[in-house]
Amino acid sequence: MSIGSIKAVSANPTWPDEIYQVLKEVGVQQVALVPDAGHTRLIKSFEADNSVRVVSLTTEEEGIAMLAGAWLGGQKGVLLLQSSGVGNCINMLSLPNICRMPLLMLVTMRGEFGEFNPWQVPMGQGTQPALESMGVIIRRADKPEDVTRTVAGAAHLAFNTWRPVAVLIGQNVLGAKNFKEMAQK
Amino acid sequence: MTSPMVSSSNLLHRRAVIGELLRDRGDLLCVASLGAPNWDITAVGDHPNNFPLWGAMAASVMMGLGLAIAQPNRRVIVFAGDGEMLMSLGALATVGAQKPRNLSVVVLDNERYGETGMQKTHTAAGVDLTAVAKGCAIPTCLTVKTEAEIAGLRRAVYEGEGPVFATVKIDPEALPFVLPPSDGVILTTRFRQSVLGNEALYN
């Protein structure tokens, strides 16, 4: 890898398997998601787990409402999404906020470190302020070795104090793609 | 002889329909969307197993899905206004893909945005929500327009295999507000305590 690389630090990171274990340990039984490449391995783990219900959504705000319903029925869940999907959630975040319900969001970031697609930048840069404006507590993980502990801390914060908490997993961790380079090959 | 369930313009009264669906409800769990469906379920009798939304438009169907997954041995009914349903058509696709056997979605369709001045919704222009639900692979889809059809809807909600979707065409009447608690923490806590027991207060 060149010293100027924007690829993921590790081609086979351990954190997706570790956060699967963390989420199992805290008792997650419902997984709501709009797929993102950064969550591919975690999604596969949940899909192979018969004790967890994986629900693919048409838009991310559905997941906020679904996990509120899950909480009413006594189950914990997690919402997996890309930063662009955060913008689809804003008014729906009223629900966990005003009802003092836990919400755990794992957001894979675009539009920041090494981004090639200009269209990802506005929402990527707006992700954290948008969430904070709706009362969501933010934790960031910008190194692969920090992801597991950050997710564990966020999960305990969310489920023990009944708050919406989002972990932003930085593009530095995930590695930036470049479709323009790929198109030239 | 006119029925108390039907208006002078021969449309169903919304609270009469809901009263019939929530009568002798057993352990049925109920979510209602913001606005009139919230006031309606409260008017027929506030209940700890009701979750009336005061905001978060477009939440109701997906809340019902998460609740139905979490409580597979109980039946869940969602009452949504037509404006609410139009804002969350994608949720019907998600419900159709998940096929929860214990979930019913009942849309109270007055073809109006009732809280904001009775502006027409798309259903007034012929958009057919039952056809949308059918297209979303929801197996049981009904449109209810008459008093005689209510019994069949009640059977589908309590005994049928879900998911069930129904559009109930109702009179665009403005009824007195009957308000449940507005504090989300109270609504959440009383619901969880009722469904999960006192244990819910400790975690």
PDB file of N, CA, C and O in Angstrom, chain A residues 63-112:
ATOM      1  N   GLY A  63     -36.975   2.490   9.809  1.00  0.00           N
ATOM      2  CA  GLY A  63     -36.271   1.762  10.858  1.00  0.00           C
ATOM      3  C   GLY A  63     -36.406   2.417  12.220  1.00  0.00           C
ATOM      4  O   GLY A  63     -36.488   1.740  13.250  1.00  0.00           O
ATOM      5  N   ILE A  64     -36.442   3.751  12.229  1.00  0.00           N
ATOM      6  CA  ILE A  64     -36.628   4.475  13.499  1.00  0.00           C
ATOM      7  C   ILE A  64     -37.972   4.072  14.110  1.00  0.00           C
ATOM      8  O   ILE A  64     -38.074   3.761  15.305  1.00  0.00           O
ATOM      9  N   ALA A  65     -39.007   4.085  13.282  1.00  0.00           N
ATOM     10  CA  ALA A  65     -40.349   3.738  13.771  1.00  0.00           C
ATOM     11  C   ALA A  65     -40.427   2.262  14.148  1.00  0.00           C
ATOM     12  O   ALA A  65     -41.007   1.896  15.173  1.00  0.00           O
ATOM     13  N   MET A  66     -39.829   1.408  13.337  1.00  0.00           N
ATOM     14  CA  MET A  66     -39.879  -0.028  13.622  1.00  0.00           C
ATOM     15  C   MET A  66     -39.228  -0.351  14.957  1.00  0.00           C
ATOM     16  O   MET A  66     -39.754  -1.136  15.758  1.00  0.00           O
ATOM     17  N   LEU A  67     -38.090   0.271  15.220  1.00  0.00           N
ATOM     18  CA  LEU A  67     -37.383  -0.038  16.469  1.00  0.00           C
ATOM     19  C   LEU A  67     -38.105   0.571  17.673  1.00  0.00           C
ATOM     20  O   LEU A  67     -37.998   0.047  18.791  1.00  0.00           O
ATOM     21  N   ALA A  68     -38.882   1.638  17.453  1.00  0.00           N
ATOM     22  CA  ALA A  68     -39.741   2.149  18.532  1.00  0.00           C
ATOM     23  C   ALA A  68     -40.821   1.116  18.861  1.00  0.00           C
ATOM     24  O   ALA A  68     -41.110   0.852  20.032  1.00  0.00           O
ATOM     25  N   GLY A  69     -41.399   0.529  17.818  1.00  0.00           N
ATOM     26  CA  GLY A  69     -42.385  -0.534  18.036  1.00  0.00           C
ATOM     27  C   GLY A  69     -41.769  -1.743  18.722  1.00  0.00           C
ATOM     28  O   GLY A  69     -42.374  -2.353  19.602  1.00  0.00           O
ATOM     29  N   ALA A  70     -40.554  -2.084  18.323  1.00  0.00           N
ATOM     30  CA  ALA A  70     -39.844  -3.205  18.956  1.00  0.00           C
ATOM     31  C   ALA A  70     -39.677  -2.957  20.450  1.00  0.00           C
ATOM     32  O   ALA A  70     -39.934  -3.831  21.278  1.00  0.00           O
ATOM     33  N   TRP A  71     -39.289  -1.739  20.796  1.00  0.00           N
ATOM     34  CA  TRP A  71     -39.091  -1.384  22.209  1.00  0.00           C
ATOM     35  C   TRP A  71     -40.407  -1.481  22.983  1.00  0.00           C
ATOM     36  O   TRP A  71     -40.445  -1.988  24.100  1.00  0.00           O
ATOM     37  N   LEU A  72     -41.494  -1.012  22.372  1.00  0.00           N
ATOM     38  CA  LEU A  72     -42.806  -1.132  23.020  1.00  0.00           C
ATOM     39  C   LEU A  72     -43.137  -2.592  23.298  1.00  0.00           C
ATOM     40  O   LEU A  72     -43.794  -2.915  24.284  1.00  0.00           O
ATOM     41  N   GLY A  73     -42.679  -3.467  22.418  1.00  0.00           N
ATOM     42  CA  GLY A  73     -42.954  -4.894  22.580  1.00  0.00           C
ATOM     43  C   GLY A  73     -41.880  -5.642  23.340  1.00  0.00           C
ATOM     44  O   GLY A  73     -41.937  -6.866  23.444  1.00  0.00           O
ATOM     45  N   GLY A  74     -40.880  -4.925  23.863  1.00  0.00           N
ATOM     46  CA  GLY A  74     -39.893  -5.564  24.721  1.00  0.00           C
ATOM     47  C   GLY A  74     -38.652  -6.073  24.026  1.00  0.00           C
ATOM     48  O   GLY A  74     -37.909  -6.867  24.593  1.00  0.00           O
ATOM     49  N   GLN A  75     -38.406  -5.638  22.793  1.00  0.00           N
ATOM     50  CA  GLN A  75     -37.185  -6.070  22.102  1.00  0.00           C
ATOM     51  C   GLN A  75     -36.275  -4.876  21.796  1.00  0.00           C
ATOM     52  O   GLN A  75     -36.736  -3.764  21.586  1.00  0.00           O
ATOM     53  N   LYS A  76     -34.977  -5.193  21.766  1.00  0.00           N
ATOM     54  CA  LYS A  76     -33.982  -4.199  21.383  1.00  0.00           C
ATOM     55  C   LYS A  76     -33.591  -4.415  19.923  1.00  0.00           C
ATOM     56  O   LYS A  76     -33.624  -5.547  19.430  1.00  0.00           O
ATOM     57  N   GLY A  77     -33.191  -3.311  19.297  1.00  0.00           N
ATOM     58  CA  GLY A  77     -32.804  -3.434  17.896  1.00  0.00           C
ATOM     59  C   GLY A  77     -31.665  -2.495  17.554  1.00  0.00           C
ATOM     60  O   GLY A  77     -31.182  -1.730  18.402  1.00  0.00           O
ATOM     61  N   VAL A  78     -31.237  -2.582  16.325  1.00  0.00           N
ATOM     62  CA  VAL A  78     -30.193  -1.695  15.820  1.00  0.00           C
ATOM     63  C   VAL A  78     -30.559  -1.294  14.394  1.00  0.00           C
ATOM     64  O   VAL A  78     -31.189  -2.075  13.671  1.00  0.00           O
ATOM     65  N   LEU A  79     -30.233  -0.063  14.025  1.00  0.00           N
ATOM     66  CA  LEU A  79     -30.462   0.427  12.666  1.00  0.00           C
ATOM     67  C   LEU A  79     -29.117   0.604  11.977  1.00  0.00           C
ATOM     68  O   LEU A  79     -28.247   1.319  12.481  1.00  0.00           O
ATOM     69  N   LEU A  80     -28.944  -0.069  10.849  1.00  0.00           N
ATOM     70  CA  LEU A  80     -27.712   0.032  10.062  1.00  0.00           C
ATOM     71  C   LEU A  80     -28.001   0.890   8.835  1.00  0.00           C
ATOM     72  O   LEU A  80     -28.935   0.601   8.086  1.00  0.00           O
ATOM     73  N   LEU A  81     -27.194   1.908   8.625  1.00  0.00           N
ATOM     74  CA  LEU A  81     -27.454   2.810   7.507  1.00  0.00           C
ATOM     75  C   LEU A  81     -26.184   3.542   7.083  1.00  0.00           C
ATOM     76  O   LEU A  81     -25.196   3.572   7.816  1.00  0.00           O
ATOM     77  N   GLN A  82     -26.263   4.121   5.899  1.00  0.00           N
ATOM     78  CA  GLN A  82     -25.180   4.972   5.406  1.00  0.00           C
ATOM     79  C   GLN A  82     -25.502   6.422   5.756  1.00  0.00           C
ATOM     80  O   GLN A  82     -26.673   6.781   5.936  1.00  0.00           O
ATOM     81  N   SER A  83     -24.479   7.258   5.810  1.00  0.00           N
ATOM     82  CA  SER A  83     -24.687   8.650   6.198  1.00  0.00           C
ATOM     83  C   SER A  83     -25.754   9.348   5.357  1.00  0.00           C
ATOM     84  O   SER A  83     -26.518  10.176   5.870  1.00  0.00           O
ATOM     85  N   SER A  84     -25.850   9.019   4.071  1.00  0.00           N
ATOM     86  CA  SER A  84     -26.858   9.668   3.221  1.00  0.00           C
ATOM     87  C   SER A  84     -28.267   9.383   3.744  1.00  0.00           C
ATOM     88  O   SER A  84     -29.177  10.193   3.562  1.00  0.00           O
ATOM     89  N   GLY A  85     -28.468   8.252   4.408  1.00  0.00           N
ATOM     90  CA  GLY A  85     -29.785   7.897   4.930  1.00  0.00           C
ATOM     91  C   GLY A  85     -30.166   8.636   6.193  1.00  0.00           C
ATOM     92  O   GLY A  85     -31.348   8.665   6.567  1.00  0.00           O
ATOM     93  N   VAL A  86     -29.200   9.246   6.833  1.00  0.00           N
ATOM     94  CA  VAL A  86     -29.504  10.001   8.062  1.00  0.00           C
ATOM     95  C   VAL A  86     -30.503  11.119   7.764  1.00  0.00           C
ATOM     96  O   VAL A  86     -31.409  11.395   8.543  1.00  0.00           O
ATOM     97  N   GLY A  87     -30.317  11.748   6.605  1.00  0.00           N
ATOM     98  CA  GLY A  87     -31.213  12.843   6.243  1.00  0.00           C
ATOM     99  C   GLY A  87     -32.661  12.409   6.093  1.00  0.00           C
ATOM    100  O   GLY A  87     -33.578  13.219   6.248  1.00  0.00           O
ATOM    101  N   ASN A  88     -32.869  11.124   5.804  1.00  0.00           N
ATOM    102  CA  ASN A  88     -34.241  10.622   5.661  1.00  0.00           C
ATOM    103  C   ASN A  88     -34.925  10.399   7.004  1.00  0.00           C
ATOM    104  O   ASN A  88     -36.103  10.054   7.040  1.00  0.00           O
ATOM    105  N   CYS A  89     -34.201  10.552   8.090  1.00  0.00           N
ATOM    106  CA  CYS A  89     -34.703  10.160   9.415  1.00  0.00           C
ATOM    107  C   CYS A  89     -35.159  11.327  10.278  1.00  0.00           C
ATOM    108  O   CYS A  89     -35.669  11.094  11.382  1.00  0.00           O
ATOM    109  N   ILE A  90     -34.968  12.554   9.832  1.00  0.00           N
ATOM    110  CA  ILE A  90     -34.959  13.669  10.787  1.00  0.00           C
ATOM    111  C   ILE A  90     -36.243  13.776  11.605  1.00  0.00           C
ATOM    112  O   ILE A  90     -36.230  13.705  12.826  1.00  0.00           O
ATOM    113  N   ASN A  91     -37.392  13.966  10.969  1.00  0.00           N
ATOM    114  CA  ASN A  91     -38.611  14.145  11.784  1.00  0.00           C
ATOM    115  C   ASN A  91     -38.932  12.899  12.597  1.00  0.00           C
ATOM    116  O   ASN A  91     -39.443  12.995  13.715  1.00  0.00           O
ATOM    117  N   MET A  92     -38.615  11.717  12.039  1.00  0.00           N
ATOM    118  CA  MET A  92     -38.933  10.479  12.757  1.00  0.00           C
ATOM    119  C   MET A  92     -38.134  10.358  14.053  1.00  0.00           C
ATOM    120  O   MET A  92     -38.546   9.660  14.980  1.00  0.00           O
ATOM    121  N   LEU A  93     -37.019  11.055  14.130  1.00  0.00           N
ATOM    122  CA  LEU A  93     -36.230  11.027  15.368  1.00  0.00           C
ATOM    123  C   LEU A  93     -36.953  11.715  16.514  1.00  0.00           C
ATOM    124  O   LEU A  93     -36.554  11.577  17.679  1.00  0.00           O
ATOM    125  N   SER A  94     -38.044  12.437  16.233  1.00  0.00           N
ATOM    126  CA  SER A  94     -38.889  12.969  17.308  1.00  0.00           C
ATOM    127  C   SER A  94     -39.351  11.848  18.229  1.00  0.00           C
ATOM    128  O   SER A  94     -39.531  12.045  19.429  1.00  0.00           O
ATOM    129  N   LEU A  95     -39.590  10.696  17.624  1.00  0.00           N
ATOM    130  CA  LEU A  95     -40.215   9.575  18.343  1.00  0.00           C
ATOM    131  C   LEU A  95     -39.346   9.068  19.497  1.00  0.00           C
ATOM    132  O   LEU A  95     -39.778   9.107  20.656  1.00  0.00           O
ATOM    133  N   PRO A  96     -38.128   8.589  19.254  1.00  0.00           N
ATOM    134  CA  PRO A  96     -37.310   8.167  20.399  1.00  0.00           C
ATOM    135  C   PRO A  96     -36.972   9.328  21.323  1.00  0.00           C
ATOM    136  O   PRO A  96     -36.850   9.137  22.535  1.00  0.00           O
ATOM    137  N   ASN A  97     -36.845  10.521  20.755  1.00  0.00           N
ATOM    138  CA  ASN A  97     -36.489  11.682  21.559  1.00  0.00           C
ATOM    139  C   ASN A  97     -37.574  11.978  22.595  1.00  0.00           C
ATOM    140  O   ASN A  97     -37.317  12.021  23.801  1.00  0.00           O
ATOM    141  N   ILE A  98     -38.818  12.139  22.143  1.00  0.00           N
ATOM    142  CA  ILE A  98     -39.888  12.581  23.046  1.00  0.00           C
ATOM    143  C   ILE A  98     -40.414  11.430  23.895  1.00  0.00           C
ATOM    144  O   ILE A  98     -40.970  11.652  24.973  1.00  0.00           O
ATOM    145  N   CYS A  99     -40.238  10.202  23.429  1.00  0.00           N
ATOM    146  CA  CYS A  99     -40.731   9.043  24.183  1.00  0.00           C
ATOM    147  C   CYS A  99     -39.658   8.431  25.080  1.00  0.00           C
ATOM    148  O   CYS A  99     -39.922   7.438  25.747  1.00  0.00           O
ATOM    149  N   ARG A 100     -38.468   9.012  25.071  1.00  0.00           N
ATOM    150  CA  ARG A 100     -37.350   8.484  25.871  1.00  0.00           C
ATOM    151  C   ARG A 100     -37.166   6.985  25.606  1.00  0.00           C
ATOM    152  O   ARG A 100     -37.201   6.151  26.484  1.00  0.00           O
ATOM    153  N   MET A 101     -37.013   6.676  24.321  1.00  0.00           N
ATOM    154  CA  MET A 101     -36.787   5.285  23.895  1.00  0.00           C
ATOM    155  C   MET A 101     -35.335   5.134  23.461  1.00  0.00           C
ATOM    156  O   MET A 101     -34.768   6.059  22.870  1.00  0.00           O
ATOM    157  N   PRO A 102     -34.756   3.956  23.701  1.00  0.00           N
ATOM    158  CA  PRO A 102     -33.408   3.739  23.178  1.00  0.00           C
ATOM    159  C   PRO A 102     -33.425   3.598  21.659  1.00  0.00           C
ATOM    160  O   PRO A 102     -34.388   3.088  21.094  1.00  0.00           O
ATOM    161  N   LEU A 103     -32.375   4.085  21.034  1.00  0.00           N
ATOM    162  CA  LEU A 103     -32.198   3.857  19.588  1.00  0.00           C
ATOM    163  C   LEU A 103     -30.705   3.786  19.340  1.00  0.00           C
ATOM    164  O   LEU A 103     -29.963   4.683  19.741  1.00  0.00           O
ATOM    165  N   LEU A 104     -30.280   2.729  18.706  1.00  0.00           N
ATOM    166  CA  LEU A 104     -28.868   2.578  18.345  1.00  0.00           C
ATOM    167  C   LEU A 104     -28.756   2.578  16.827  1.00  0.00           C
ATOM    168  O   LEU A 104     -29.330   1.718  16.154  1.00  0.00           O
ATOM    169  N   MET A 105     -28.024   3.565  16.306  1.00  0.00           N
ATOM    170  CA  MET A 105     -27.806   3.664  14.861  1.00  0.00           C
ATOM    171  C   MET A 105     -26.315   3.483  14.578  1.00  0.00           C
ATOM    172  O   MET A 105     -25.495   4.133  15.218  1.00  0.00           O
ATOM    173  N   LEU A 106     -26.002   2.611  13.642  1.00  0.00           N
ATOM    174  CA  LEU A 106     -24.602   2.463  13.213  1.00  0.00           C
ATOM    175  C   LEU A 106     -24.506   3.018  11.795  1.00  0.00           C
ATOM    176  O   LEU A 106     -25.046   2.437  10.851  1.00  0.00           O
ATOM    177  N   VAL A 107     -23.839   4.150  11.677  1.00  0.00           N
ATOM    178  CA  VAL A 107     -23.815   4.910  10.426  1.00  0.00           C
ATOM    179  C   VAL A 107     -22.444   4.773   9.778  1.00  0.00           C
ATOM    180  O   VAL A 107     -21.438   5.195  10.359  1.00  0.00           O
ATOM    181  N   THR A 108     -22.403   4.208   8.590  1.00  0.00           N
ATOM    182  CA  THR A 108     -21.147   4.180   7.841  1.00  0.00           C
ATOM    183  C   THR A 108     -21.062   5.465   7.017  1.00  0.00           C
ATOM    184  O   THR A 108     -21.992   5.829   6.308  1.00  0.00           O
ATOM    185  N   MET A 109     -19.915   6.127   7.142  1.00  0.00           N
ATOM    186  CA  MET A 109     -19.798   7.478   6.588  1.00  0.00           C
ATOM    187  C   MET A 109     -19.363   7.471   5.126  1.00  0.00           C
ATOM    188  O   MET A 109     -18.561   6.664   4.688  1.00  0.00           O
ATOM    189  N   ARG A 110     -19.938   8.427   4.390  1.00  0.00           N
ATOM    190  CA  ARG A 110     -19.466   8.809   3.061  1.00  0.00           C
ATOM    191  C   ARG A 110     -19.285  10.321   3.074  1.00  0.00           C
ATOM    192  O   ARG A 110     -19.704  11.004   4.002  1.00  0.00           O
ATOM    193  N   GLY A 111     -18.683  10.816   2.012  1.00  0.00           N
ATOM    194  CA  GLY A 111     -18.587  12.269   1.857  1.00  0.00           C
ATOM    195  C   GLY A 111     -17.566  12.917   2.761  1.00  0.00           C
ATOM    196  O   GLY A 111     -17.678  14.100   3.074  1.00  0.00           O
ATOM    197  N   GLU A 112     -16.589  12.152   3.181  1.00  0.00           N
ATOM    198  CA  GLU A 112     -15.531  12.754   4.018  1.00  0.00           C
ATOM    199  C   GLU A 112     -14.180  12.221   3.558  1.00  0.00           C
ATOM    200  O   GLU A 112     -13.779  12.518   2.447  1.00  0.00           O
TER     201      GLU A 112
END
